[in-house]
Amino acid sequence: MIGKVKLNFWQILHMNVGFFGIQYSFGLQQSAVTPIYDFLGATPDQIPILHLAGPVTGLLVQPIIGAMSDKTWSTKFGRRKPYFLIGALLCSVSLLLFPFSSSLWMAAGLLWILDAGNNTAMEPYRALIADKLIPEQQPTGFQMQSFFTGLGQVLANLSIVVFPIFIIGKTGSLPTWVYASFFLGAAFSIGSVLWSNSKTEEIPPTDKELALMRAERRSFLGPLIEIVSAIKDMPKVMWQLALVYFFQWYALFCYWQNASKSVALSVWNVTPTNEEVYNEAVSWTGLINGWYNVVTFLVAFALVGFAKKYSPKLVHAVCLLLAAAGFLVFPHISDKSFLLFAITGFGIGWASMMGIPYLMVISNIPKERYGVYMGIINMMIVIPMIFQTLTFGFVLKNFLGNDPRNAITFAGALLILATIVTLFIQSRKPSLHE
């Protein structure tokens, strides 16, 4: 029976290439979907509820798919890889259709399908790292995903900056450049996952594990029962991480929903009603978001060394503080070039968010439950997002003056709270040399 063996750098890279396509798609969601909603006539306080698709599908899809993948084995298709492929297909179809949105609610409906596809692929990919890599290489594996997060989102945001320069005019209800960005995303989504699937062999379950899978009674409610059971048995460190994630992910949704409008006001002093100038602000925000993702893939592997030398908890706290500082100064900058310096802190924080927290918990999770617990970690991400989409429209309208710049400042304050809570996490340093 094949067990874990030490992989070389290129093998780890190939197994994570599919994460590039997933994150290119996510980059478009971050930077292009809100402007598309603006182009289709959404008001500022409608934006949060229109982004409800991501957190709700994450809450429902990721833990269920994670639990299902724990109990899956096919000699032909493997354990996790079938879910990558199904998710990538859903993403590609929705990305192809998204530019044809003729109304606000059509775009919102396609976002639900896009998010369902992304979430189907995401957590089995996290579990694959724990499945395949020895403890010493798990930091490299998780940060390789952080690297591809940065690269995918850089290129997604670069398309939002470059394509409007060369692809002008409108097709249907939207600018023509939207078609090019989303069509390219569809190709990357399916192409990168097919690459990883062809280059990566999964480790077969032991005879004992296979016998337990086959003996287990299957039912429609089986994955839900497994999720409830896993939550009941969840290690203390995951409950502590959940509080960090509450502040962290609420803050990030505030930034992504309001970045373009904040830049438009602080630099150009316009709102989305001035479509020509707002288009320029959207493009510049794409460049800003692209830059923080450049920072992410530049620093991702450096964080591996810091996590080994110090602790994942300390590394994450420092990175959160740098991100908070960037958000706090961001809405007060009127020179668009200086926005790149402000967002650098978030780029470092984003590199940590995509990989380091998993190192805090992975040594406390039984290997037969990697998939379901990775899905539960995602529940910790999406529950704050759902809460944000349901509450932040009210907060923005009644306490922050419907001013997107205040939304970014609010996000910075929340990240400071996340930093403080991180420092109180009680977790043993993961064994990285077993």
Coordinates of C-alpha atoms in Angstrom, one line a residue:
M1 CA 0.0 0.0 0.0
I2 CA 1.4 3.4 -1.0
G3 CA 1.9 5.9 1.8
K4 CA 3.1 9.4 2.1
V5 CA 6.5 10.1 0.6
K6 CA 8.5 13.3 0.4
L7 CA 7.7 15.2 -2.8
N8 CA 10.0 17.5 -4.7
F9 CA 9.1 21.2 -5.3
W10 CA 7.8 20.6 -8.8
Q11 CA 5.5 17.8 -7.7
I12 CA 4.0 20.1 -5.0
L13 CA 3.7 22.9 -7.6
H14 CA 1.9 20.6 -10.2
M15 CA -0.6 19.4 -7.6
N16 CA -1.6 23.0 -6.8
V17 CA -1.8 24.5 -10.3
G18 CA -5.6 23.9 -10.2
F19 CA -5.8 26.4 -7.4
F20 CA -4.6 29.0 -9.9
G21 CA -7.8 28.7 -11.9
I22 CA -10.0 28.7 -8.8
Q23 CA -8.4 31.9 -7.6
Y24 CA -8.5 33.6 -11.0
S25 CA -12.2 33.1 -10.8
F26 CA -12.3 34.4 -7.2
G27 CA -10.3 37.4 -8.3
L28 CA -13.0 38.3 -10.8
Q29 CA -15.6 38.0 -8.1
Q30 CA -13.6 40.3 -5.8
S31 CA -12.9 43.1 -8.3
A32 CA -15.4 42.8 -11.2
V33 CA -18.7 41.7 -9.8
T34 CA -19.4 44.8 -7.7
P35 CA -18.7 47.1 -10.6
I36 CA -20.9 44.9 -12.8
Y37 CA -23.7 45.3 -10.2
D38 CA -23.0 49.1 -10.3
F39 CA -23.2 49.1 -14.1
L40 CA -26.6 47.3 -13.8
G41 CA -28.0 49.9 -11.5
A42 CA -27.4 48.6 -7.9
T43 CA -27.4 51.2 -5.0
P44 CA -24.6 51.1 -2.4
D45 CA -26.8 49.5 0.3
Q46 CA -27.9 46.7 -2.1
I47 CA -24.4 45.5 -2.7
P48 CA -24.0 43.5 0.5
I49 CA -27.1 41.4 0.0
L50 CA -26.2 40.8 -3.7
H51 CA -23.0 39.2 -2.5
L52 CA -24.9 36.7 -0.3
A53 CA -24.2 33.9 -2.8
G54 CA -20.6 33.4 -1.8
P55 CA -21.0 32.9 1.9
V56 CA -24.3 30.9 1.6
T57 CA -22.9 28.4 -0.9
G58 CA -19.7 28.2 1.1
L59 CA -21.7 27.4 4.2
L60 CA -23.7 24.7 2.5
V61 CA -21.4 23.3 -0.2
Q62 CA -17.9 23.2 1.3
P63 CA -18.5 21.1 4.5
I64 CA -20.9 18.8 2.6
I65 CA -18.4 18.2 -0.2
G66 CA -15.6 17.9 2.3
A67 CA -17.5 15.2 4.2
M68 CA -18.4 13.4 1.0
S69 CA -14.8 13.5 -0.2
D70 CA -13.6 11.9 3.0
K71 CA -15.9 8.9 2.2
T72 CA -15.1 8.8 -1.5
W73 CA -12.6 6.5 -3.3
S74 CA -12.5 5.5 -7.0
T75 CA -9.5 3.6 -8.4
K76 CA -10.0 5.6 -11.6
F77 CA -10.8 9.1 -10.3
G78 CA -9.4 9.2 -6.8
R79 CA -10.8 10.8 -3.6
R80 CA -10.6 14.6 -4.0
K81 CA -10.0 15.1 -7.7
P82 CA -13.6 14.4 -8.9
Y83 CA -14.7 17.3 -6.9
F84 CA -12.1 19.6 -8.3
L85 CA -13.3 18.7 -11.8
I86 CA -17.0 19.2 -11.1
G87 CA -16.3 22.5 -9.4
A88 CA -14.2 23.7 -12.3
L89 CA -16.8 22.8 -14.9
L90 CA -19.5 24.8 -12.9
C91 CA -17.1 27.8 -12.7
S92 CA -16.3 27.7 -16.4
V93 CA -20.0 27.6 -17.5
S94 CA -21.0 30.4 -15.2
L95 CA -18.0 32.6 -16.2
L96 CA -18.9 32.1 -19.9
L97 CA -22.5 33.2 -19.2
F98 CA -21.9 36.0 -16.7
P99 CA -21.1 38.8 -19.3
F100 CA -24.5 38.2 -20.9
S101 CA -26.3 39.4 -17.8
S102 CA -29.0 41.7 -18.9
S103 CA -30.3 42.5 -15.4
L104 CA -29.1 42.8 -11.8
W105 CA -30.9 39.6 -10.8
M106 CA -29.5 37.6 -13.7
A107 CA -26.0 38.5 -12.6
A108 CA -26.8 37.7 -9.0
G109 CA -28.2 34.3 -10.0
L110 CA -25.1 33.4 -12.0
L111 CA -22.9 34.4 -9.1
W112 CA -24.7 31.7 -7.1
I113 CA -23.7 29.1 -9.7
L114 CA -20.1 30.5 -9.9
D115 CA -19.7 30.4 -6.1
A116 CA -21.2 26.8 -5.9
G117 CA -18.5 25.7 -8.4
N118 CA -15.7 27.4 -6.5
N119 CA -16.8 26.0 -3.2
T120 CA -17.1 22.5 -4.7
A121 CA -13.4 22.6 -5.7
M122 CA -11.9 24.6 -2.8
E123 CA -12.0 22.5 0.4
P124 CA -11.1 19.1 -1.2
Y125 CA -8.0 21.0 -2.5
R126 CA -7.1 22.0 1.1
A127 CA -7.6 18.4 2.2
L128 CA -5.4 17.1 -0.6
I129 CA -2.4 18.9 1.0
A130 CA -3.0 17.1 4.3
D131 CA -3.6 13.8 2.4
K132 CA -0.4 13.9 0.3
L133 CA 2.3 15.8 2.2
I134 CA 4.3 14.8 5.2
P135 CA 4.1 17.2 8.1
E136 CA 7.5 18.8 7.2
Q137 CA 6.1 19.8 3.7
Q138 CA 2.6 20.9 4.7
P139 CA 3.6 24.5 5.2
T140 CA 5.1 24.5 1.7
G141 CA 1.9 22.9 0.3
F142 CA -0.5 25.4 2.0
Q143 CA 1.7 28.4 1.0
M144 CA 1.9 27.1 -2.5
Q145 CA -1.8 27.5 -2.6
S146 CA -1.3 31.0 -1.2
F147 CA 1.2 31.6 -4.0
F148 CA -1.3 30.5 -6.7
T149 CA -4.0 32.6 -4.9
G150 CA -1.8 35.7 -5.5
L151 CA -0.9 34.8 -9.0
G152 CA -4.5 33.9 -10.1
Q153 CA -5.9 37.1 -8.6
V154 CA -3.1 39.2 -10.0
L155 CA -3.9 38.1 -13.5
A156 CA -7.6 38.5 -12.9
N157 CA -7.1 42.1 -11.8
L158 CA -4.6 42.8 -14.5
S159 CA -7.3 41.8 -17.1
I160 CA -9.6 44.4 -15.5
V161 CA -6.9 47.1 -15.9
V162 CA -5.5 46.1 -19.4
F163 CA -8.6 45.0 -21.3
P164 CA -10.5 48.3 -20.9
I165 CA -7.6 50.0 -22.6
F166 CA -7.8 47.9 -25.7
I167 CA -11.4 46.6 -25.7
I168 CA -13.7 49.6 -25.6
G169 CA -17.4 50.1 -26.0
K170 CA -20.4 48.1 -24.7
T171 CA -21.9 44.8 -25.7
G172 CA -25.4 44.4 -24.3
S173 CA -25.7 45.8 -20.8
L174 CA -22.0 45.7 -19.9
P175 CA -18.6 47.0 -21.2
T176 CA -17.1 44.7 -23.7
W177 CA -13.9 44.1 -21.7
V178 CA -16.0 42.2 -19.2
Y179 CA -16.5 39.5 -21.8
A180 CA -12.8 39.1 -22.4
S181 CA -11.9 38.9 -18.7
F182 CA -14.6 36.3 -17.9
F183 CA -14.0 34.2 -21.0
L184 CA -10.3 34.0 -20.1
G185 CA -11.3 33.0 -16.5
A186 CA -13.4 30.2 -17.9
A187 CA -10.4 28.8 -19.8
F188 CA -8.1 29.1 -16.8
S189 CA -10.7 27.4 -14.5
I190 CA -11.0 24.2 -16.3
G191 CA -7.6 24.1 -17.9
S192 CA -5.6 24.4 -14.6
V193 CA -7.6 21.8 -12.8
L194 CA -7.2 19.4 -15.7
W195 CA -3.5 20.0 -15.5
S196 CA -3.3 19.2 -11.8
N197 CA -5.5 16.1 -12.2
S198 CA -3.3 14.7 -14.9
K199 CA -0.1 15.3 -12.9
T200 CA -1.2 14.2 -9.4
E201 CA -1.8 10.7 -8.1
E202 CA -3.8 10.4 -4.9
I203 CA -2.8 8.0 -2.1
P204 CA -5.2 5.1 -1.9
P205 CA -6.9 4.3 1.4
T206 CA -5.6 1.4 3.4
D207 CA -7.5 -1.9 3.3
K208 CA -8.9 -1.1 6.7
E209 CA -10.0 2.4 5.6
L210 CA -11.5 1.0 2.4
A211 CA -13.4 -1.6 4.4
L212 CA -14.8 1.0 6.7
M213 CA -15.9 3.2 3.8
R214 CA -17.7 0.2 2.1
A215 CA -19.3 -0.9 5.4
E216 CA -20.7 2.5 6.2
R217 CA -24.3 3.0 5.6
R218 CA -24.8 5.7 3.0
S219 CA -27.8 8.1 3.2
F220 CA -28.8 11.5 1.9
L221 CA -28.3 12.9 5.5
G222 CA -25.0 11.1 6.0
P223 CA -22.8 14.2 5.2
L224 CA -24.9 16.4 7.4
I225 CA -24.7 13.9 10.3
E226 CA -20.9 13.8 9.8
I227 CA -20.6 17.6 9.9
V228 CA -22.7 17.8 13.1
S229 CA -20.5 15.0 14.7
A230 CA -17.3 16.7 13.6
I231 CA -18.4 20.0 15.1
K232 CA -19.3 18.3 18.4
D233 CA -15.8 16.8 18.4
M234 CA -14.0 19.9 17.2
P235 CA -10.7 20.7 18.9
K236 CA -10.6 23.9 21.1
V237 CA -8.1 25.6 18.8
M238 CA -10.7 25.6 16.0
W239 CA -13.2 27.3 18.2
Q240 CA -10.6 30.0 19.0
L241 CA -9.8 30.4 15.3
A242 CA -13.5 30.8 14.6
L243 CA -13.5 34.1 16.6
V244 CA -10.5 35.4 14.7
Y245 CA -12.2 34.5 11.4
F246 CA -15.4 36.4 12.5
F247 CA -13.6 39.7 12.6
Q248 CA -11.2 38.9 9.7
W249 CA -13.7 37.9 7.1
Y250 CA -16.3 40.5 8.0
A251 CA -13.6 43.0 7.4
L252 CA -12.5 41.6 4.0
F253 CA -16.0 41.6 2.6
C254 CA -16.3 45.3 3.6
Y255 CA -13.1 46.0 1.6
W256 CA -14.0 44.0 -1.5
Q257 CA -17.5 45.5 -1.7
N258 CA -16.4 49.1 -1.3
A259 CA -12.9 49.4 -2.7
S260 CA -13.8 50.7 -6.1
K261 CA -16.2 53.3 -4.8
S262 CA -13.8 54.3 -2.1
V263 CA -11.1 54.9 -4.7
A264 CA -13.5 56.8 -6.9
L265 CA -14.4 59.2 -4.0
S266 CA -10.9 59.7 -2.5
V267 CA -9.0 60.1 -5.8
W268 CA -11.6 61.4 -8.3
N269 CA -14.4 62.6 -6.0
V270 CA -17.1 60.8 -8.1
T271 CA -19.7 58.1 -7.6
P272 CA -20.8 55.3 -10.0
T273 CA -23.3 57.7 -11.6
N274 CA -20.4 59.3 -13.5
E275 CA -19.8 56.1 -15.5
E276 CA -16.9 57.3 -17.6
V277 CA -14.7 58.4 -14.6
Y278 CA -16.0 55.5 -12.4
N279 CA -14.7 53.1 -15.1
E280 CA -11.3 54.6 -14.6
A281 CA -11.6 54.1 -10.8
V282 CA -12.6 50.5 -11.3
S283 CA -9.6 49.9 -13.5
W284 CA -7.3 51.5 -11.0
T285 CA -8.8 49.4 -8.2
G286 CA -8.1 46.3 -10.4
L287 CA -4.5 47.5 -10.5
I288 CA -4.5 47.9 -6.7
N289 CA -6.0 44.5 -6.1
G290 CA -3.6 43.0 -8.6
W291 CA -0.7 44.6 -6.6
Y292 CA -1.7 43.2 -3.3
N293 CA -1.8 39.8 -4.9
V294 CA 1.7 40.3 -6.4
V295 CA 2.8 41.0 -2.8
T296 CA 1.0 37.8 -1.7
F297 CA 2.8 35.5 -4.1
L298 CA 6.1 37.2 -3.4
V299 CA 5.9 36.7 0.3
A300 CA 4.0 33.4 0.5
F301 CA 7.1 31.2 0.8
A302 CA 8.9 33.5 3.1
L303 CA 6.0 33.0 5.6
V304 CA 6.8 29.3 5.6
G305 CA 10.2 29.9 7.2
F306 CA 8.8 32.3 9.8
A307 CA 6.1 29.8 10.7
K308 CA 8.7 27.1 11.2
K309 CA 11.0 29.4 13.2
Y310 CA 8.5 31.1 15.4
S311 CA 4.8 30.0 15.3
P312 CA 1.9 30.2 12.9
K313 CA 0.0 32.2 15.5
L314 CA 2.6 34.9 15.8
V315 CA 3.1 35.1 12.0
H316 CA -0.6 35.4 11.5
A317 CA -1.0 38.1 14.1
V318 CA 1.7 40.3 12.6
C319 CA 0.3 39.9 9.1
L320 CA -3.2 40.9 10.3
L321 CA -1.8 44.0 11.9
L322 CA 0.0 45.0 8.7
A323 CA -3.3 44.5 6.8
A324 CA -5.2 46.6 9.3
A325 CA -2.7 49.4 9.0
G326 CA -3.1 49.4 5.2
F327 CA -6.9 49.6 5.5
L328 CA -6.9 52.4 8.0
V329 CA -4.9 54.7 5.7
F330 CA -6.4 53.6 2.4
P331 CA -9.5 55.8 2.3
H332 CA -7.5 58.9 3.2
I333 CA -5.2 58.8 0.2
S334 CA -5.9 61.1 -2.7
D335 CA -2.9 60.3 -4.8
K336 CA -3.8 57.0 -6.6
S337 CA -0.1 55.9 -6.8
F338 CA 0.2 55.9 -3.0
L339 CA -2.7 53.5 -2.7
L340 CA -0.3 50.8 -3.9
F341 CA 1.8 51.4 -0.8
A342 CA -1.2 51.3 1.5
I343 CA -2.5 48.0 0.1
T344 CA 0.9 46.3 0.4
G345 CA 0.0 45.5 4.1
F346 CA -3.1 43.7 3.0
G347 CA -1.1 41.7 0.5
I348 CA 1.1 40.4 3.3
G349 CA -2.0 39.7 5.4
W350 CA -3.7 37.9 2.5
A351 CA -0.7 35.6 2.0
S352 CA -1.1 34.5 5.7
M353 CA -4.8 34.2 5.5
M354 CA -4.6 31.8 2.6
G355 CA -2.3 29.3 4.3
I356 CA -1.0 30.0 7.9
P357 CA -4.2 29.4 9.9
Y358 CA -4.4 25.8 8.5
L359 CA -1.1 25.1 10.2
M360 CA -2.5 26.1 13.5
V361 CA -5.1 23.3 13.4
I362 CA -3.9 20.6 11.0
S363 CA -2.0 18.6 13.7
N364 CA -5.2 18.5 15.8
I365 CA -7.3 17.0 13.1
P366 CA -7.7 13.2 12.5
K367 CA -6.6 12.3 9.0
E368 CA -9.9 10.5 8.2
R369 CA -11.7 13.8 8.8
Y370 CA -9.4 16.2 6.8
G371 CA -12.1 16.9 4.3
V372 CA -15.0 17.7 6.7
Y373 CA -12.8 19.8 9.0
M374 CA -11.5 21.8 6.1
G375 CA -15.2 22.4 5.1
I376 CA -15.9 23.4 8.7
I377 CA -13.1 25.9 8.6
N378 CA -14.7 27.4 5.6
M379 CA -18.0 27.6 7.6
M380 CA -16.0 29.8 9.9
I381 CA -15.2 32.0 6.9
V382 CA -18.7 32.2 5.4
I383 CA -20.8 32.7 8.5
P384 CA -19.1 36.1 9.1
M385 CA -19.7 36.9 5.4
I386 CA -23.4 36.0 5.7
F387 CA -23.7 38.1 8.8
Q388 CA -21.9 40.9 6.9
T389 CA -24.2 40.7 3.9
L390 CA -27.3 40.8 6.1
T391 CA -26.1 43.6 8.5
F392 CA -23.6 45.8 6.8
G393 CA -26.1 47.6 4.5
F394 CA -27.8 48.8 7.6
V395 CA -24.5 49.7 9.3
L396 CA -23.2 51.5 6.2
K397 CA -26.4 53.5 5.7
N398 CA -27.1 54.4 9.4
F399 CA -23.7 54.6 11.1
L400 CA -21.2 55.2 8.3
G401 CA -23.0 57.7 6.2
N402 CA -23.3 55.4 3.2
D403 CA -19.7 56.4 2.5
P404 CA -17.6 53.5 1.2
R405 CA -14.4 55.2 2.6
N406 CA -15.8 54.7 6.1
A407 CA -16.4 51.1 5.2
I408 CA -12.7 50.5 4.6
T409 CA -11.8 52.3 7.8
F410 CA -14.3 50.0 9.6
A411 CA -12.6 47.0 8.0
G412 CA -9.2 48.1 9.4
A413 CA -10.7 48.4 12.9
L414 CA -12.1 44.9 12.7
L415 CA -8.7 43.5 11.6
I416 CA -7.1 45.0 14.8
L417 CA -9.7 43.1 16.8
A418 CA -8.7 39.9 14.8
T419 CA -5.1 40.5 15.7
I420 CA -5.8 40.8 19.4
V421 CA -7.9 37.6 19.4
T422 CA -5.2 35.7 17.4
L423 CA -2.7 36.4 20.2
F424 CA -4.9 34.6 22.7
I425 CA -5.2 31.4 20.7
Q426 CA -3.8 28.5 22.6
S427 CA -2.3 26.0 20.1
R428 CA 0.7 23.8 20.3
K429 CA 3.3 24.4 17.6
P430 CA 2.6 22.0 14.8
S431 CA 5.2 19.2 14.3
L432 CA 6.7 20.0 11.0
H433 CA 9.6 17.5 11.2
E434 CA 7.9 14.2 11.9

